[in-house]
Short mmCIF file of C-alpha atoms and ligand atoms in Angstrom, two decimals:
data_model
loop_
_atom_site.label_atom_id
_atom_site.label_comp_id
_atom_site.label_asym_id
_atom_site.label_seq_id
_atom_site.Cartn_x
_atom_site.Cartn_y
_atom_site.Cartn_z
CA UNK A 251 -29.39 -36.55 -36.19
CA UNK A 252 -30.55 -34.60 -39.29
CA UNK A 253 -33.62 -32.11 -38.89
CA UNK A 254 -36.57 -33.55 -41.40
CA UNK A 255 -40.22 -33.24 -40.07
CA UNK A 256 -41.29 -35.89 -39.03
CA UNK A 257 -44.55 -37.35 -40.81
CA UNK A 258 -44.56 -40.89 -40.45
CA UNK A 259 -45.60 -43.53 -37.32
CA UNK A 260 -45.44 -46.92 -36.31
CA UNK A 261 -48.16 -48.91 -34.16
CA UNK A 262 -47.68 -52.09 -33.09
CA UNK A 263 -50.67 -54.13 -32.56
CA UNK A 264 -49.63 -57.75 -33.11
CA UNK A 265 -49.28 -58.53 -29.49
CA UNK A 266 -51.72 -61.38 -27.61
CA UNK A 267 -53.46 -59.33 -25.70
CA UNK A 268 -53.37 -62.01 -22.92
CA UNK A 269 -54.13 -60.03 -20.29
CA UNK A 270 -57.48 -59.27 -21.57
CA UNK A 271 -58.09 -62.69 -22.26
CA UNK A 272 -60.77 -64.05 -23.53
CA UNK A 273 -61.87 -60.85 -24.87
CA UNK A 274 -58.54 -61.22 -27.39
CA UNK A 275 -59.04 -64.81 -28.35
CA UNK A 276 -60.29 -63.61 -31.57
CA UNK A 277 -60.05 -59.79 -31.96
CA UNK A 278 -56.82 -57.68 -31.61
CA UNK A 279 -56.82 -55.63 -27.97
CA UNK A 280 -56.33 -52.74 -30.11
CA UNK A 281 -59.96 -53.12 -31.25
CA UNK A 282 -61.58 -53.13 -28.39
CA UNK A 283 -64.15 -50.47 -28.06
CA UNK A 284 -63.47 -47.48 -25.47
CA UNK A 285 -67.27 -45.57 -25.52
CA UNK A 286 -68.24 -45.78 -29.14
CA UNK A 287 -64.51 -46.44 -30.91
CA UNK A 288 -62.08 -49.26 -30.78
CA UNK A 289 -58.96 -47.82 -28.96
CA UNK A 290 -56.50 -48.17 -32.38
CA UNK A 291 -58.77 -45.32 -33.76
CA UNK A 292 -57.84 -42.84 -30.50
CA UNK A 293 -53.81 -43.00 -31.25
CA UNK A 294 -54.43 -42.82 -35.30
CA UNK A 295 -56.67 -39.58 -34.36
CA UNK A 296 -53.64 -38.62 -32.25
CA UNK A 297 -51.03 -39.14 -34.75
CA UNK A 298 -53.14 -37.27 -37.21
CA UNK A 299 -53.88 -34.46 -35.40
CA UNK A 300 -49.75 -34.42 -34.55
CA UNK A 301 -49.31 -33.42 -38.24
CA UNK A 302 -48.51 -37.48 -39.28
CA UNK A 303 -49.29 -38.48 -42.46
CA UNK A 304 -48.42 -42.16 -42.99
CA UNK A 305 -48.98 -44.93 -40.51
CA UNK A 306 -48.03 -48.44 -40.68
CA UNK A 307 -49.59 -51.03 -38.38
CA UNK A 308 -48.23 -53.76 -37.10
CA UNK A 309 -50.59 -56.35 -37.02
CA UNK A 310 -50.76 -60.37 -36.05
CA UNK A 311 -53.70 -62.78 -36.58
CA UNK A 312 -56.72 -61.59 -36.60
CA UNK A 313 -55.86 -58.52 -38.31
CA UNK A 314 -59.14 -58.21 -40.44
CA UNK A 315 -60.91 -56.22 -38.17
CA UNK A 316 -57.78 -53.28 -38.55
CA UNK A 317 -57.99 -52.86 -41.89
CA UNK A 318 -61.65 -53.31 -42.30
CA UNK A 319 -62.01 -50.22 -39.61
CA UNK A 320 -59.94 -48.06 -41.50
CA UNK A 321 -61.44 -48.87 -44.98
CA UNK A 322 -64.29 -48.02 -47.28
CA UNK A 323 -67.40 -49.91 -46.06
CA UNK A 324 -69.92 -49.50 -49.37
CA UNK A 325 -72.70 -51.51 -48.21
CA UNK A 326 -72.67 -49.42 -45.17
CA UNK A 327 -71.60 -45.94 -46.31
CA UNK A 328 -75.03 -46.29 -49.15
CA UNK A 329 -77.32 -47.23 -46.12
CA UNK A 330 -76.79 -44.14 -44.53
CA UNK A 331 -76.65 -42.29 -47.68
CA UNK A 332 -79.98 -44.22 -48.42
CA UNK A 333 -81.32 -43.35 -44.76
CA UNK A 334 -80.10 -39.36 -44.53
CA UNK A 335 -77.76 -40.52 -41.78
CA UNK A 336 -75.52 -37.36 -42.50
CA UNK A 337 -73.63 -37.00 -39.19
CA UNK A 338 -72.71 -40.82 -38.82
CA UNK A 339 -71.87 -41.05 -42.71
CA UNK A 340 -69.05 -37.93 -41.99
CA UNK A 341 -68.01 -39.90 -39.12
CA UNK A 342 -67.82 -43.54 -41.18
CA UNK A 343 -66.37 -41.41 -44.39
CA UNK A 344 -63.56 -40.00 -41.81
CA UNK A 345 -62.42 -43.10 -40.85
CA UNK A 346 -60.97 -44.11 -44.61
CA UNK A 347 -59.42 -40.44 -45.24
CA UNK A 348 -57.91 -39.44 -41.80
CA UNK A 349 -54.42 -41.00 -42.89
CA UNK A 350 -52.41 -43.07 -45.44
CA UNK A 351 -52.36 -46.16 -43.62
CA UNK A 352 -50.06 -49.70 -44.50
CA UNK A 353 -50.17 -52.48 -42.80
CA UNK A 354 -47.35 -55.29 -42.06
CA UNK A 355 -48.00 -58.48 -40.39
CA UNK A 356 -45.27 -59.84 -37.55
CA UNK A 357 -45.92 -63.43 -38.24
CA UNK A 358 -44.83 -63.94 -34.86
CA UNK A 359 -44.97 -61.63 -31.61
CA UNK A 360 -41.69 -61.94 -30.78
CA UNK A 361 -41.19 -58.39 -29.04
CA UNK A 362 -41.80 -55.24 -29.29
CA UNK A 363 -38.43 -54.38 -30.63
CA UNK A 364 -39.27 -57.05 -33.67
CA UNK A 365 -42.36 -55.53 -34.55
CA UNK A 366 -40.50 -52.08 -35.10
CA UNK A 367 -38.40 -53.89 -37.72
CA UNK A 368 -40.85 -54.90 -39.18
CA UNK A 369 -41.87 -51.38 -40.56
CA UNK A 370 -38.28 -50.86 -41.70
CA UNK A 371 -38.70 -50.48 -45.58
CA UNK A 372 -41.49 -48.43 -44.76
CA UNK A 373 -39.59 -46.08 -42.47
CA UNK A 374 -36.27 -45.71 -44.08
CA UNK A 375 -33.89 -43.42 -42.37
CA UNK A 376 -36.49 -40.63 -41.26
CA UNK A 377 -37.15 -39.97 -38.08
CA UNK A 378 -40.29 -41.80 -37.09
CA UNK A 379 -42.65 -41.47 -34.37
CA UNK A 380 -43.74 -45.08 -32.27
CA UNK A 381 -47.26 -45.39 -30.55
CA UNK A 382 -47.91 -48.71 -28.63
CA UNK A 383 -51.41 -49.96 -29.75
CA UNK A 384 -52.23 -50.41 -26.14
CA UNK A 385 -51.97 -47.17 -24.76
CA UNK A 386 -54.03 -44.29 -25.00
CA UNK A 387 -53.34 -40.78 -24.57
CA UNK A 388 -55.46 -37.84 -23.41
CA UNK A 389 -54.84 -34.01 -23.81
CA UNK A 390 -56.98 -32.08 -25.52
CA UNK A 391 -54.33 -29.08 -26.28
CA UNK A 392 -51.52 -30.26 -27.57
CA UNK A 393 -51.54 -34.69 -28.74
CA UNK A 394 -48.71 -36.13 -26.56
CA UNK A 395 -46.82 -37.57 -30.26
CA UNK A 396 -46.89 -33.52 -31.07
CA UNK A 397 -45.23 -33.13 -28.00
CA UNK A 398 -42.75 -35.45 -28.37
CA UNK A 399 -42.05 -33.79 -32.09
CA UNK A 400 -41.74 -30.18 -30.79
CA UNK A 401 -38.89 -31.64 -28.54
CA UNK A 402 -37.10 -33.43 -31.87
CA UNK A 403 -37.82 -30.20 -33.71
CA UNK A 404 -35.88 -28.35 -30.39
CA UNK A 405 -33.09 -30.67 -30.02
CA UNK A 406 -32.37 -32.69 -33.02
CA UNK A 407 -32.53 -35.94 -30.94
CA UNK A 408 -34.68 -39.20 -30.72
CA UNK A 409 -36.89 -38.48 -27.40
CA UNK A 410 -38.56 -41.01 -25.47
CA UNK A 411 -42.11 -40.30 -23.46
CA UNK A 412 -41.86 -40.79 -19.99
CA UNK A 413 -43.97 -39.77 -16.71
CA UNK A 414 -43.26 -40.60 -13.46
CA UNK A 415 -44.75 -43.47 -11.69
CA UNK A 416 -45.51 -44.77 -8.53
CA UNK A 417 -42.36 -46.80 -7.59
CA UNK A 418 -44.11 -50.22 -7.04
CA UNK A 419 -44.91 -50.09 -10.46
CA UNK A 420 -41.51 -49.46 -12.42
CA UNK A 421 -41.02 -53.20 -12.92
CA UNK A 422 -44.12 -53.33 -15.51
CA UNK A 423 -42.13 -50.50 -17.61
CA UNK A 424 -38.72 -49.31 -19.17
CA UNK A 425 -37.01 -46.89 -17.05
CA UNK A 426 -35.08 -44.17 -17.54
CA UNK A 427 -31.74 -42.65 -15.72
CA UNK A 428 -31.70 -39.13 -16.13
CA UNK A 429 -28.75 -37.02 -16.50
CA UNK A 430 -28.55 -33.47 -17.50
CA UNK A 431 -32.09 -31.34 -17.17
CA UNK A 432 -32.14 -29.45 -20.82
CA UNK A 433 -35.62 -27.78 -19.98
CA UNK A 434 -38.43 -28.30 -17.83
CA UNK A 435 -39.56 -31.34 -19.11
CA UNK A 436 -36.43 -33.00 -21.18
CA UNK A 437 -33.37 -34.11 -19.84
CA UNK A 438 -30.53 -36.24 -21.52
CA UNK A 439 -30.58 -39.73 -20.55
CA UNK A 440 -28.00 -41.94 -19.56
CA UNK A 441 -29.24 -45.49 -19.13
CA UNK A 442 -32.83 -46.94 -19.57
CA UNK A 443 -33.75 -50.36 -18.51
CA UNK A 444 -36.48 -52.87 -19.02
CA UNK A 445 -38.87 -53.57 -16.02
CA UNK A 446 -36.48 -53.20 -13.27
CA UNK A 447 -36.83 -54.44 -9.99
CA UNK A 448 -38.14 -52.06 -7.41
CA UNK A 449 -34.32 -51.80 -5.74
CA UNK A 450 -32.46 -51.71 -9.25
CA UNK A 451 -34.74 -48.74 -11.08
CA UNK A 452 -32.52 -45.98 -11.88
CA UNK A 453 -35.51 -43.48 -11.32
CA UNK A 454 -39.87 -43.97 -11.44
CA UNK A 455 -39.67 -42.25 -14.72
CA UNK A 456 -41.10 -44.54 -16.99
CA UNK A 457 -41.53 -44.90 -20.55
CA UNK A 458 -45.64 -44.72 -21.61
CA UNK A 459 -45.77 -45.68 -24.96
CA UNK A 460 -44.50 -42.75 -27.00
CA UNK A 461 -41.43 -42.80 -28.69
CA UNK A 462 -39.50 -40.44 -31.49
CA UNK A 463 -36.61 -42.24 -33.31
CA UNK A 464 -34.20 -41.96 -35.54
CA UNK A 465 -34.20 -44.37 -38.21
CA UNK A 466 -30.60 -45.69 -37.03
CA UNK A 467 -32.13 -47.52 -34.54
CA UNK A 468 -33.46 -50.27 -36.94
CA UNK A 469 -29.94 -51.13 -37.20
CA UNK A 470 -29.50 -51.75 -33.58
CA UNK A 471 -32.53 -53.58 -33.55
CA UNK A 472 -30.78 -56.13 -36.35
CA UNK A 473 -28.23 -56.41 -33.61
CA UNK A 474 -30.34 -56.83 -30.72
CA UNK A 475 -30.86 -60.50 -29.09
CA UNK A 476 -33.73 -61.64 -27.20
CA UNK A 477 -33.60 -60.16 -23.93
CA UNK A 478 -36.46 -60.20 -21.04
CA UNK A 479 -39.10 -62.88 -21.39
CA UNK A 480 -37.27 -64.38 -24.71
CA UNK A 481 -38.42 -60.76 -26.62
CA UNK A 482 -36.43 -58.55 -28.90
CA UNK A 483 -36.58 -55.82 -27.05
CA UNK A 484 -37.09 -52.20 -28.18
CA UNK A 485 -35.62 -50.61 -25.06
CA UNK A 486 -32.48 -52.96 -25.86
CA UNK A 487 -31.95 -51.21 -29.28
CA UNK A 488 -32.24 -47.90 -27.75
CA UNK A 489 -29.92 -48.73 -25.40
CA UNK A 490 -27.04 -49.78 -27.80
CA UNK A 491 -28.35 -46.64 -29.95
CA UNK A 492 -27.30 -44.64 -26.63
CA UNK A 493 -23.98 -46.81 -26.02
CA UNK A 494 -22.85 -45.78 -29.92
CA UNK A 495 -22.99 -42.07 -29.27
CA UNK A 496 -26.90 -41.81 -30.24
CA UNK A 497 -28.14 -38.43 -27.98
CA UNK A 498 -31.68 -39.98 -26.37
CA UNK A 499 -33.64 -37.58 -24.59
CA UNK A 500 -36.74 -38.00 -22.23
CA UNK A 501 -39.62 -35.95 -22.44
CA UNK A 502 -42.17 -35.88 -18.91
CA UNK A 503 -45.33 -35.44 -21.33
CA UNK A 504 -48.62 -33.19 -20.26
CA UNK A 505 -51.45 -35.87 -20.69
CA UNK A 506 -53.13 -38.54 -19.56
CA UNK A 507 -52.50 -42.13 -20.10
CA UNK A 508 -54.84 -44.84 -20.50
CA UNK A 509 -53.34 -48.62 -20.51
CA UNK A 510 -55.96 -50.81 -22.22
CA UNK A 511 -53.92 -53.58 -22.33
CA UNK A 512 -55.56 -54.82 -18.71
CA UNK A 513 -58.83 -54.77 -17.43
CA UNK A 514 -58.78 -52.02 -15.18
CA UNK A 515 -57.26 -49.59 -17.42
CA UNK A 516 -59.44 -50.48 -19.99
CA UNK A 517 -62.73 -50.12 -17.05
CA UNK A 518 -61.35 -46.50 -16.07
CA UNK A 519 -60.67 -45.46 -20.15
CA UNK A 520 -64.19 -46.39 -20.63
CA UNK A 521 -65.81 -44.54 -17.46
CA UNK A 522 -63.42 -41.72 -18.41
CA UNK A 523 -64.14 -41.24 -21.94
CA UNK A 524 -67.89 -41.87 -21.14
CA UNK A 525 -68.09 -39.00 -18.65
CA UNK A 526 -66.44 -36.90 -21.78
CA UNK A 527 -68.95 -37.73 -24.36
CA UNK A 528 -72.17 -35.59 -24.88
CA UNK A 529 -74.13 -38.07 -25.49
CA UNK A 530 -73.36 -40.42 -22.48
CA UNK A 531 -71.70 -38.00 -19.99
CA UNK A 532 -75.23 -37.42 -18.62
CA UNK A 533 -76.81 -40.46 -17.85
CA UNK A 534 -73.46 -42.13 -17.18
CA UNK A 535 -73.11 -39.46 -13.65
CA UNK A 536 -76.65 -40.34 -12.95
CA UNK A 537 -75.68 -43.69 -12.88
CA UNK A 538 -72.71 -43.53 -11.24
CA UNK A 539 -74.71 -41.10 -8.56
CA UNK A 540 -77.87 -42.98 -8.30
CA UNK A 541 -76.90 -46.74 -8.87
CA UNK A 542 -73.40 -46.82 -7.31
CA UNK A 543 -73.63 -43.88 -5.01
CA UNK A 544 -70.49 -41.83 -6.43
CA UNK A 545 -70.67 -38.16 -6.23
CA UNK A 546 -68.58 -35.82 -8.54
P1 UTP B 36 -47.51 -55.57 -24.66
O1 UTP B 36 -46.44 -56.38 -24.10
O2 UTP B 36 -48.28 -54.67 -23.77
O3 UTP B 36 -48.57 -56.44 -25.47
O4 UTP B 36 -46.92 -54.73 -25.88
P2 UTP B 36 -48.97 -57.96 -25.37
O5 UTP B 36 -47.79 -58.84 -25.60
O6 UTP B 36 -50.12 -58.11 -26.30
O7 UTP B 36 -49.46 -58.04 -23.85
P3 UTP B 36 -49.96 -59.28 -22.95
O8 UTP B 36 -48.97 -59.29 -21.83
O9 UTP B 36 -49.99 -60.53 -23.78
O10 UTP B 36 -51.32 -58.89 -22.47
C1 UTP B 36 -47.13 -53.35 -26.12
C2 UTP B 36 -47.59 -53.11 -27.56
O11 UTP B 36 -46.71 -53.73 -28.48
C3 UTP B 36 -47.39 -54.62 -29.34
C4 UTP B 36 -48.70 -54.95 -28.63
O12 UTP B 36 -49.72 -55.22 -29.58
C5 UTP B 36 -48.97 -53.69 -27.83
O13 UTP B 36 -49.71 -52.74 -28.56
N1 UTP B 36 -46.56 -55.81 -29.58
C6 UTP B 36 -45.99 -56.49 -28.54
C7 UTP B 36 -46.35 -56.24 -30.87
O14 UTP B 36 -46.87 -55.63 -31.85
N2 UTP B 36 -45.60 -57.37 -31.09
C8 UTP B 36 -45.04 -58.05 -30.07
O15 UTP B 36 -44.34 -59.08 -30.34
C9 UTP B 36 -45.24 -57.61 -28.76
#
């Protein structure tokens, strides 16, 4: 794999959400709100602040509400000109100039591996970084996709994001086999399966939504069938990416994940976040003190 930086991103967000159903009947999952933003704009501030400069989302139906978040809003932007709103006009103004961002619509959600292909012309052959729409990473030092691009930038290979989980839980993710330990958090990879069985797992290091790839894998992805649940999967691509000589590496990122794509996770990322923010960290311990008895 050549060395180029790596500036460009892919989220898919065309899924159905039916897990958070009936919120989803008529919004995207990725625009559901986590404190006081919808969770798409958490990874874009991620990616941004990870030195990406042009995003492409995936997107399905009900799409509108992406592109309307990320755009110019005059009618609002004038009121708080009109109003001296300074602070929440920065904020709104931010939103439309954070990143160059495209959009592509999977007419069908027929895997994640489909969605990436999707992107394609807009990716070329440059290495590319993927964040699932769904999951939301926390570290305030260093963004989790800058992570996984200081490991490309180290060894010149795609690198896959994985932390270890409990092990009644590696059949909801792709799992990795380790091989060869390269430094304290990347080692070379041998196999990496989607949602195991508990017995068949080849470790409970699991893949969390961040990937770096090189742009061969789109053709693998052409070549891919429909594997688990009828889906074009991505970890099939990477896998016969791997099988052609590919080096894939793992990287055990520092941060912590949020999955918004169920109810709890998307409960705990909104307690979370709220006990972060200054303006509802406050009251939101009082309540959890007073109301619901918690202590810190
Ligand atoms: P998930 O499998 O978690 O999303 O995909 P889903 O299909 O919406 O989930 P449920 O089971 O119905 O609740 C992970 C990410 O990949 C995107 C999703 O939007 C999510 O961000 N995705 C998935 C696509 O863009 N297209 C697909 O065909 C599948």
């Amino acid at each position: 794999m050549k060395k180029t930086t790596v500036t460009k991103a892919i989220i898919p967000a065309a899924g159905l959400g039916t897990r958070v159903l009936p919120a989803t009947k008529a919004q995207p999952k990725e625009m559901l709100v986590i404190v006081d933003k919808p969770s798409l704009q958490y990874i874009v501030e991620e990616l941004v602040e990870s030195g990406i400069k042009d995003i492409v989302i995936v997107t399905g139906r009900n799409k509108n509400s992406i592109e309307d978040h990320f755009d110019y809003s005059f009618e609002l932007e004038n009121t708080l000109v009109r109003d001296g709103k300074t602070e929440l006009l920065e904020k709104v103004n931010y939103l439309s100039e954070m990143a160059n961002i495209f959009y592509v619509r999977q007419n069908k959600p027929l895997g994640l591996g489909h969605a990436i292909l999707k992107a394609k012309p807009f990716i070329g052959d440059e290495p590319f970084i993927v964040a699932l729409g769904d999951d939301i990473m926390y570290n305030t030092e260093t963004p989790v996709s800058k992570q996984l691009i200081e490991t490309y930038n180290k060894y010149g290979a795609s690198v896959i994001g994985v932390q270890e989980v409990l092990e009644e839980d590696v059949s909801k993710y792709g799992v990795i086999k380790p091989v060869n330990k390269l430094d304290e958090r990347t080692v070379s990879i041998s196999d990496f399966v989607e949602k195991p069985l508990k017995e068949e797992a080849p470790s409970n290091l699991a893949c969390l939504g961040r990937y770096l790839l090189d742009g061969k894998i789109f053709k693998y992805l052409e070549e891919t069938k429909p594997g688990k649940g009828g889906e074009i999967q991505l970890t099939d691509g990477i896998l016969k990416m791997m099988q052609d000589g590919e080096k894939v590496l793992a990287y055990n990122f520092q941060g912590k994940r949020y999955d918004i794509g169920n109810k709890i996770g998307l409960l705990k990322a909104n307690i979370e976040f709220g006990l972060r923010n200054e303006e509802t960290k406050n009251e939101l311990m009082d309540y959890l003190e007073k109301e619901l008895k918690i202590s810190k």
